[in-house]
GROMACS .gro file of N, CA and C in nm:
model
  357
    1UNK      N    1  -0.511   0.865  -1.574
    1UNK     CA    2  -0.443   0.938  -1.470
    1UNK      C    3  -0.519   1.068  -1.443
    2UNK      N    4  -0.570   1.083  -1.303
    2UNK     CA    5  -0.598   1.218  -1.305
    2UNK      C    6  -0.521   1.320  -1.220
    3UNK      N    7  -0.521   1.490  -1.241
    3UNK     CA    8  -0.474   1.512  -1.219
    3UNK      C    9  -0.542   1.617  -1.097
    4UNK      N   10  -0.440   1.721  -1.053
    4UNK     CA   11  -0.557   1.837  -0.941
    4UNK      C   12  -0.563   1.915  -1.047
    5UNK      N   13  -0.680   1.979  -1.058
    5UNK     CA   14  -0.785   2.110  -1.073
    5UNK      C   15  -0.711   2.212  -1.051
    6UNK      N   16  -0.656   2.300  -1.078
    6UNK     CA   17  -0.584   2.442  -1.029
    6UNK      C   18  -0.620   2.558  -1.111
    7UNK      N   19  -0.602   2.647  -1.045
    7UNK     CA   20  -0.638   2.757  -1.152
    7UNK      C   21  -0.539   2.810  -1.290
    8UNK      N   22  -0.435   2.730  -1.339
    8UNK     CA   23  -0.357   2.726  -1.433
    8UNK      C   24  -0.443   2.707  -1.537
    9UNK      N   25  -0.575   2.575  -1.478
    9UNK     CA   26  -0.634   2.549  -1.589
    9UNK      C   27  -0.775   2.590  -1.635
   10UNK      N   28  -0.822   2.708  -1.598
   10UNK     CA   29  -0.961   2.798  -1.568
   10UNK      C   30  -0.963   2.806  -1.718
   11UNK      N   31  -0.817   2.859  -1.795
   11UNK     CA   32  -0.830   2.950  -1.946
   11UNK      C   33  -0.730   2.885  -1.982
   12UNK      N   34  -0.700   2.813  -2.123
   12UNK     CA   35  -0.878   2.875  -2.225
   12UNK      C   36  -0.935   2.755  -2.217
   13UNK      N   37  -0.964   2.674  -2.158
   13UNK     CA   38  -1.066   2.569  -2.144
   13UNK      C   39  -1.191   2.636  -2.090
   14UNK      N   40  -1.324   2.560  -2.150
   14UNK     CA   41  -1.457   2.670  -2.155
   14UNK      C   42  -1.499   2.641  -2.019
   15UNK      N   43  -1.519   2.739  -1.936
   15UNK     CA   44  -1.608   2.752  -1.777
   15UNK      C   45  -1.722   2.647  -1.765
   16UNK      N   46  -1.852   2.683  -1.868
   16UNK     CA   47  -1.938   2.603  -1.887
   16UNK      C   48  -1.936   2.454  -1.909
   17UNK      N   49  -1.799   2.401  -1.981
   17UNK     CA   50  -1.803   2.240  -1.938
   17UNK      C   51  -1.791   2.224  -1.817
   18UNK      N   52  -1.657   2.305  -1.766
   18UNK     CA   53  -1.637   2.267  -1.621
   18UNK      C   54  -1.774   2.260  -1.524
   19UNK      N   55  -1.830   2.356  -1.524
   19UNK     CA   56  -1.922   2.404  -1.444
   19UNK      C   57  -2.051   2.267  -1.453
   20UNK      N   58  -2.101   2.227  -1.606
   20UNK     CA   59  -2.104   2.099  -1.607
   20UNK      C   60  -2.076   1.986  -1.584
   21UNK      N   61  -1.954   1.978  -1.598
   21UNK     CA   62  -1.877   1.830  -1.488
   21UNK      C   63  -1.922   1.805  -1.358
   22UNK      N   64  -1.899   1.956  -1.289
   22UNK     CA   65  -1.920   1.959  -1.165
   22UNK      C   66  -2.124   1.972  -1.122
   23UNK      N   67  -2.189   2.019  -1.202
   23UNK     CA   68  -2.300   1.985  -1.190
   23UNK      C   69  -2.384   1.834  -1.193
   24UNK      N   70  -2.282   1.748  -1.323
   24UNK     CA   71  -2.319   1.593  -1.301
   24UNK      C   72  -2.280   1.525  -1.178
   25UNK      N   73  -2.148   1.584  -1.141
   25UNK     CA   74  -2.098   1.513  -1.010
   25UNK      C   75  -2.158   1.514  -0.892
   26UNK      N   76  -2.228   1.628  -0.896
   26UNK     CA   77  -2.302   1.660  -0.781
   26UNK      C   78  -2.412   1.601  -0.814
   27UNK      N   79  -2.500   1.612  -0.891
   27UNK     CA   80  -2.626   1.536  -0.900
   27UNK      C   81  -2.580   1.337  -0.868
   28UNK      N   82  -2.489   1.309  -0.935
   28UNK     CA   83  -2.443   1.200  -0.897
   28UNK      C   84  -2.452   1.140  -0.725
   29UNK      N   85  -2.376   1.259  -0.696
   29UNK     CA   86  -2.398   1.210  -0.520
   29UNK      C   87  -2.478   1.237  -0.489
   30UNK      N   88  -2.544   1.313  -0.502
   30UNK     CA   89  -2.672   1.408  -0.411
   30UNK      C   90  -2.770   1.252  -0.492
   31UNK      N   91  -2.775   1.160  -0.567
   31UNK     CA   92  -2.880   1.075  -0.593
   31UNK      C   93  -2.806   0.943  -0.473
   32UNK      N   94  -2.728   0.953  -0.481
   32UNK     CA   95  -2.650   0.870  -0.331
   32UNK      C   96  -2.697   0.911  -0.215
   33UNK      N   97  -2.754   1.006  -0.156
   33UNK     CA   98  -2.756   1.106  -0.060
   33UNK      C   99  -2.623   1.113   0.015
   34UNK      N  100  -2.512   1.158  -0.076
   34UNK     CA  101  -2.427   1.203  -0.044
   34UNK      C  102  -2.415   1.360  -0.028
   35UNK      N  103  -2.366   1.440   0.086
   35UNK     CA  104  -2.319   1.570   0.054
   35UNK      C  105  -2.174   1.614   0.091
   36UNK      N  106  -2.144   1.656   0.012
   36UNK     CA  107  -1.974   1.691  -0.028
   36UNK      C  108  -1.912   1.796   0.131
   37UNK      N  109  -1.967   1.896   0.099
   37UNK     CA  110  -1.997   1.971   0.252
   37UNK      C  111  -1.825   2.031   0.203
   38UNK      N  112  -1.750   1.988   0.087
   38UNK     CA  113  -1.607   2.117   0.084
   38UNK      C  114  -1.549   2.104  -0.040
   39UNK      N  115  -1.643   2.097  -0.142
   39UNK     CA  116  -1.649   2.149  -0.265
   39UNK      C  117  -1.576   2.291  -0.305
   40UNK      N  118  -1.408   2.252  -0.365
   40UNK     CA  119  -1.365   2.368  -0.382
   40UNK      C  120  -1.280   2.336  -0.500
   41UNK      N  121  -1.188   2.424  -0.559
   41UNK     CA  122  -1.131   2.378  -0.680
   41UNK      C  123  -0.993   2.246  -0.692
   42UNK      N  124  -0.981   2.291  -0.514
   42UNK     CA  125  -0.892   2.186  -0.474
   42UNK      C  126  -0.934   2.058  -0.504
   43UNK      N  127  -1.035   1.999  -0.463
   43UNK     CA  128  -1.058   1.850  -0.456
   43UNK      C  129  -1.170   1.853  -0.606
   44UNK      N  130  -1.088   1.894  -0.703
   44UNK     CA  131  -1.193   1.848  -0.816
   44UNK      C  132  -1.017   1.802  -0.929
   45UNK      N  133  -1.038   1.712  -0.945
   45UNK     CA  134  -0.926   1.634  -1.053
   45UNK      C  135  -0.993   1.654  -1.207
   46UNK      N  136  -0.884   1.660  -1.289
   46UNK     CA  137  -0.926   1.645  -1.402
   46UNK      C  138  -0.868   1.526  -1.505
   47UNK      N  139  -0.928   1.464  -1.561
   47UNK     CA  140  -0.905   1.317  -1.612
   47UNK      C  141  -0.817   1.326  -1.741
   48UNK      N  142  -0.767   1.215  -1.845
   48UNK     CA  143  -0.714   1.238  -1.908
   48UNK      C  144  -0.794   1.310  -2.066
   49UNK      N  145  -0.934   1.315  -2.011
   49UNK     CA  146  -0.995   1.333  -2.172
   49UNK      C  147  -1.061   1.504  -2.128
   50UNK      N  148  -1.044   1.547  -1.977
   50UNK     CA  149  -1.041   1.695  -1.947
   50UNK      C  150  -1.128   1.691  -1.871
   51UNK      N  151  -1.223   1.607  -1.840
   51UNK     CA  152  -1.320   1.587  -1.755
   51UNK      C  153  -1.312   1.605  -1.619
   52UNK      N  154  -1.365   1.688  -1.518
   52UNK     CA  155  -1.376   1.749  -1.391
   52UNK      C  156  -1.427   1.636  -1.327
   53UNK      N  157  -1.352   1.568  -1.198
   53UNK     CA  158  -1.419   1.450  -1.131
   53UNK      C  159  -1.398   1.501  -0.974
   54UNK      N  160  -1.492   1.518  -0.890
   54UNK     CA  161  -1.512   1.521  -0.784
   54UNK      C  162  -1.431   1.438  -0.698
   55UNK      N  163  -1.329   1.496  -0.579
   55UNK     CA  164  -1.267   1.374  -0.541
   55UNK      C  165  -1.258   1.438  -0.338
   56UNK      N  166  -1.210   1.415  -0.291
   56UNK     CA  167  -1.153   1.447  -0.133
   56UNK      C  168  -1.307   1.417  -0.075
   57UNK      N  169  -1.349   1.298  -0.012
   57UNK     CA  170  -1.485   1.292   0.037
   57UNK      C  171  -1.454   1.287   0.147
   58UNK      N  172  -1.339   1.368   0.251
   58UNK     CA  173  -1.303   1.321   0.363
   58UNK      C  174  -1.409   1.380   0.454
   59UNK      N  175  -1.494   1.505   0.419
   59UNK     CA  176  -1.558   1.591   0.536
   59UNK      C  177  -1.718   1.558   0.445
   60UNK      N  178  -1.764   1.459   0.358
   60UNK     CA  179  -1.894   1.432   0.330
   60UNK      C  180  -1.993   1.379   0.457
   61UNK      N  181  -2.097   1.391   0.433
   61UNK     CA  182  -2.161   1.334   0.484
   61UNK      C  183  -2.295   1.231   0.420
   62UNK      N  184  -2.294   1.125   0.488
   62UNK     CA  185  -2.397   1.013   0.396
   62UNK      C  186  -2.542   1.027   0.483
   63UNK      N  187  -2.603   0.964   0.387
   63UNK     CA  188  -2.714   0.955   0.440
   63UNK      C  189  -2.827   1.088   0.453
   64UNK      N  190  -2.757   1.178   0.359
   64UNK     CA  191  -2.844   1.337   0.362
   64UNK      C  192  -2.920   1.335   0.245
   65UNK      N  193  -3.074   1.278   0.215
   65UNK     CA  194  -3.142   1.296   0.166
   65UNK      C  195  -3.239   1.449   0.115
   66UNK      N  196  -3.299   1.451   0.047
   66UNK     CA  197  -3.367   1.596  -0.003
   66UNK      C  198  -3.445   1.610   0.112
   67UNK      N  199  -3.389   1.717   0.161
   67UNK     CA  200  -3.507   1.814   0.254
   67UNK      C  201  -3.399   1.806   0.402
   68UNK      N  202  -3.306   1.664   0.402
   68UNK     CA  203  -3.239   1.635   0.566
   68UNK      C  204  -3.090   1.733   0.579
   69UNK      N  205  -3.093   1.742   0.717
   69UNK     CA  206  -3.026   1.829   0.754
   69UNK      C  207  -2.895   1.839   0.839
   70UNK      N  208  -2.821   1.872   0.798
   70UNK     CA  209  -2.717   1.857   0.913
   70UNK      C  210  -2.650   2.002   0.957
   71UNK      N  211  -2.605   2.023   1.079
   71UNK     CA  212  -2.525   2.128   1.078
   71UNK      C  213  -2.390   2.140   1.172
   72UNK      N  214  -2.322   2.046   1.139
   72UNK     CA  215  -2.157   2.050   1.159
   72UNK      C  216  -2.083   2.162   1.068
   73UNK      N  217  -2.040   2.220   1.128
   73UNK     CA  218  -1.933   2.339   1.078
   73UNK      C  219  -1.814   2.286   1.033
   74UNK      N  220  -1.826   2.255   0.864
   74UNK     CA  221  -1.714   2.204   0.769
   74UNK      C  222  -1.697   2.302   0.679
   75UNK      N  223  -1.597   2.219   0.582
   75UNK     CA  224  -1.542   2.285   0.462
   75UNK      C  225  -1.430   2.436   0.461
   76UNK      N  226  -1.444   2.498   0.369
   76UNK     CA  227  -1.263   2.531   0.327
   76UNK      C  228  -1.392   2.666   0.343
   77UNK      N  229  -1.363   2.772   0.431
   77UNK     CA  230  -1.421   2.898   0.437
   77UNK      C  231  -1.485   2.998   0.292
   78UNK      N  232  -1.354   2.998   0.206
   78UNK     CA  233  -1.439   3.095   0.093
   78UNK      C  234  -1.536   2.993  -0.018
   79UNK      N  235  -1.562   2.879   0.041
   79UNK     CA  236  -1.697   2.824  -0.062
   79UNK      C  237  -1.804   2.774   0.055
   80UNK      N  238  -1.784   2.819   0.185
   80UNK     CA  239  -1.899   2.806   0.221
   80UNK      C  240  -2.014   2.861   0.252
   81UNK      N  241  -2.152   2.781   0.270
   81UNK     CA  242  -2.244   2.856   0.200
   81UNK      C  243  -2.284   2.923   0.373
   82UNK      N  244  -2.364   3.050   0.352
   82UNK     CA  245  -2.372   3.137   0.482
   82UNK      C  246  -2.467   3.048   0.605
   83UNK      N  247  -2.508   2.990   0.567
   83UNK     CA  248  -2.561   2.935   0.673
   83UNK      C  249  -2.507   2.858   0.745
   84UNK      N  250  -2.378   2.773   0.679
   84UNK     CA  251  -2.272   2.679   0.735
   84UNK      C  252  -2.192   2.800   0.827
   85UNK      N  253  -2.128   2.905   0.801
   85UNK     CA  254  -2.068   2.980   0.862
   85UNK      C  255  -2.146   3.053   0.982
   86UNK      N  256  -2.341   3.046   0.981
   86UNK     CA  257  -2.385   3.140   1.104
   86UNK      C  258  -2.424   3.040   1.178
   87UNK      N  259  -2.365   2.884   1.125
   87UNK     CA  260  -2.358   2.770   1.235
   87UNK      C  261  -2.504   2.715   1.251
   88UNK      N  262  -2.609   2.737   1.152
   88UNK     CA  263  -2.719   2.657   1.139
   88UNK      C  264  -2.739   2.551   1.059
   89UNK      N  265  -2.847   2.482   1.106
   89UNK     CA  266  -2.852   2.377   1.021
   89UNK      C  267  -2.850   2.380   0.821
   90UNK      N  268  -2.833   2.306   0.773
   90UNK     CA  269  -2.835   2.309   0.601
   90UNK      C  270  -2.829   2.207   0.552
   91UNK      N  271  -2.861   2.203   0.430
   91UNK     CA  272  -2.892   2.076   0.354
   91UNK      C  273  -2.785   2.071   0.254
   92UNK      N  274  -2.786   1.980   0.156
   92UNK     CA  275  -2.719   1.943   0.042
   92UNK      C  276  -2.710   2.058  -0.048
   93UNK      N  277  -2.809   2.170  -0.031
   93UNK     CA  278  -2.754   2.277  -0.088
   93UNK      C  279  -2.652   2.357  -0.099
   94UNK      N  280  -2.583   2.319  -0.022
   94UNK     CA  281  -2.415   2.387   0.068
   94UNK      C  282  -2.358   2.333  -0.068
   95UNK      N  283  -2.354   2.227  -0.120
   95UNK     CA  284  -2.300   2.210  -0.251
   95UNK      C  285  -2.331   2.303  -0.364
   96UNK      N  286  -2.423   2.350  -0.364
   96UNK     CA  287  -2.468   2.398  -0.458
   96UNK      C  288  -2.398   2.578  -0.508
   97UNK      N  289  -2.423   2.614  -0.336
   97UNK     CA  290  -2.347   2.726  -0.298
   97UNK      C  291  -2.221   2.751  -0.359
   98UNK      N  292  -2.153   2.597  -0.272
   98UNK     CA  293  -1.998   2.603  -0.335
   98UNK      C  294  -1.974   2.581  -0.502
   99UNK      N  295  -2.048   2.519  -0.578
   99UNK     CA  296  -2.052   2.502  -0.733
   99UNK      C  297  -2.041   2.673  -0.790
  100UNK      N  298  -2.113   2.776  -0.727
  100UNK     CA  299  -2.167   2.883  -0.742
  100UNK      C  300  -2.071   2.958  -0.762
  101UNK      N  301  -1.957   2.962  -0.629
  101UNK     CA  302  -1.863   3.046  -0.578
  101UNK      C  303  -1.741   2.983  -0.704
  102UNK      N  304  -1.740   2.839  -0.738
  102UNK     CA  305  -1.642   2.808  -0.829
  102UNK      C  306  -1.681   2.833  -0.942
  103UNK      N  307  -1.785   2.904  -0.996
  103UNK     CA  308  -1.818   2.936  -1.127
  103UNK      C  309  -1.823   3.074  -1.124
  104UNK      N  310  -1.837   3.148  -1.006
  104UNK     CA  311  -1.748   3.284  -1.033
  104UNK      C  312  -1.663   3.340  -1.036
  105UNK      N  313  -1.583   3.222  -0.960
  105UNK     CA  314  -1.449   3.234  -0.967
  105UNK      C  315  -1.351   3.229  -1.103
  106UNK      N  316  -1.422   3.101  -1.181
  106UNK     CA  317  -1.405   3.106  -1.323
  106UNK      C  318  -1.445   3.186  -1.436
  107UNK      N  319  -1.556   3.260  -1.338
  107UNK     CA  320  -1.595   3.385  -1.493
  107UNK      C  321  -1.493   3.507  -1.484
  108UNK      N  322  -1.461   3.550  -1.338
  108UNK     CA  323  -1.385   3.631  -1.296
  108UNK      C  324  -1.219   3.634  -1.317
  109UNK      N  325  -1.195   3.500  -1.338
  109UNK     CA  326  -1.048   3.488  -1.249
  109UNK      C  327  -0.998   3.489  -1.178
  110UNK      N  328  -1.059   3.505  -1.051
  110UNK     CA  329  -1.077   3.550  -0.903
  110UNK      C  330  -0.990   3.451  -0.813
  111UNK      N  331  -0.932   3.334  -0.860
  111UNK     CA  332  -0.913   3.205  -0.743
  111UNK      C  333  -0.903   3.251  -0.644
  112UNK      N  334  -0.983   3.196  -0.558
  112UNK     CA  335  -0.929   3.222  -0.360
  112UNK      C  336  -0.985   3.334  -0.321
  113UNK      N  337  -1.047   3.433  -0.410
  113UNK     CA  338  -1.087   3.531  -0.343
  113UNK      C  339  -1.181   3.499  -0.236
  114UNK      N  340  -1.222   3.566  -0.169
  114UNK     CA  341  -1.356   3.554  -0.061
  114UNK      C  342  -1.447   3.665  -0.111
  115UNK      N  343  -1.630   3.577  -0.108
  115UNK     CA  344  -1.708   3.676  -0.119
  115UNK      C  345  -1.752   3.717  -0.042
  116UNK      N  346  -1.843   3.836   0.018
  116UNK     CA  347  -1.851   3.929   0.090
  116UNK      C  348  -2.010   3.740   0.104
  117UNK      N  349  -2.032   3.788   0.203
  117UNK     CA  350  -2.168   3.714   0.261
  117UNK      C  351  -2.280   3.866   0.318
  118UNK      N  352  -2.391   3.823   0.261
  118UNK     CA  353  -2.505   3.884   0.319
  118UNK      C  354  -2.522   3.861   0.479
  119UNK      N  355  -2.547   3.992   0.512
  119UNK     CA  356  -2.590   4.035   0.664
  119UNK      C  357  -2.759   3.935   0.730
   0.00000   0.00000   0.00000
């Protein structure tokens, strides 16, 4: 059974597995050329043995190989990465972004905050 991800469960479970889960998951798709494109704490479930599983692929996109590009304006605003928001093109790195923002969120305690974006 899995369950949703919330921030109830940030502490005391260690950041660094999580942050791991979510790093295999992503390498997982990104070898699919899958990109997630709304990677947030919402759509990450956790299994019965604690394990972080990537889930809501409703706004992915297929077929985005290393280096290819897309630039549709998706995902949940405070994990997206700045280039999705100044409406240019981006790659599978937009995941990466969002992994970023959920691992400071977890060092911090921060859920939901918004980070300031560079000018």
């Amino acid at each position: 059974m899995n369950v949703p991800f919330n921030d109830q469960m940030y502490f005391p479970y260690p950041f660094r597995f999580y942050a791991a889960c979510i790093t295999l998951g992503l390498e997982a798709i990104h070898t699919k050329n899958v990109t997630h494109r709304d990677l947030k704490p919402g759509n990450l479930l956790m299994d019965e043995g604690g394990y972080l599983k990537i889930a809501e692929f409703g706004m992915s996109k297929t077929d985005i190989g290393y280096g290819d590009q897309a630039n549709t304006m998706v995902g949940s605003p405070a994990y997206m990465a700045p280039e999705i928001v100044k409406e240019e093109e981006y790659t599978r790195a937009v995941d990466w972004w969002a992994l970023g923002v959920i691992v400071y969120e977890m060092l911090l305690g921060t859920v939901g905050k918004k980070l300031p974006l560079a000018s």
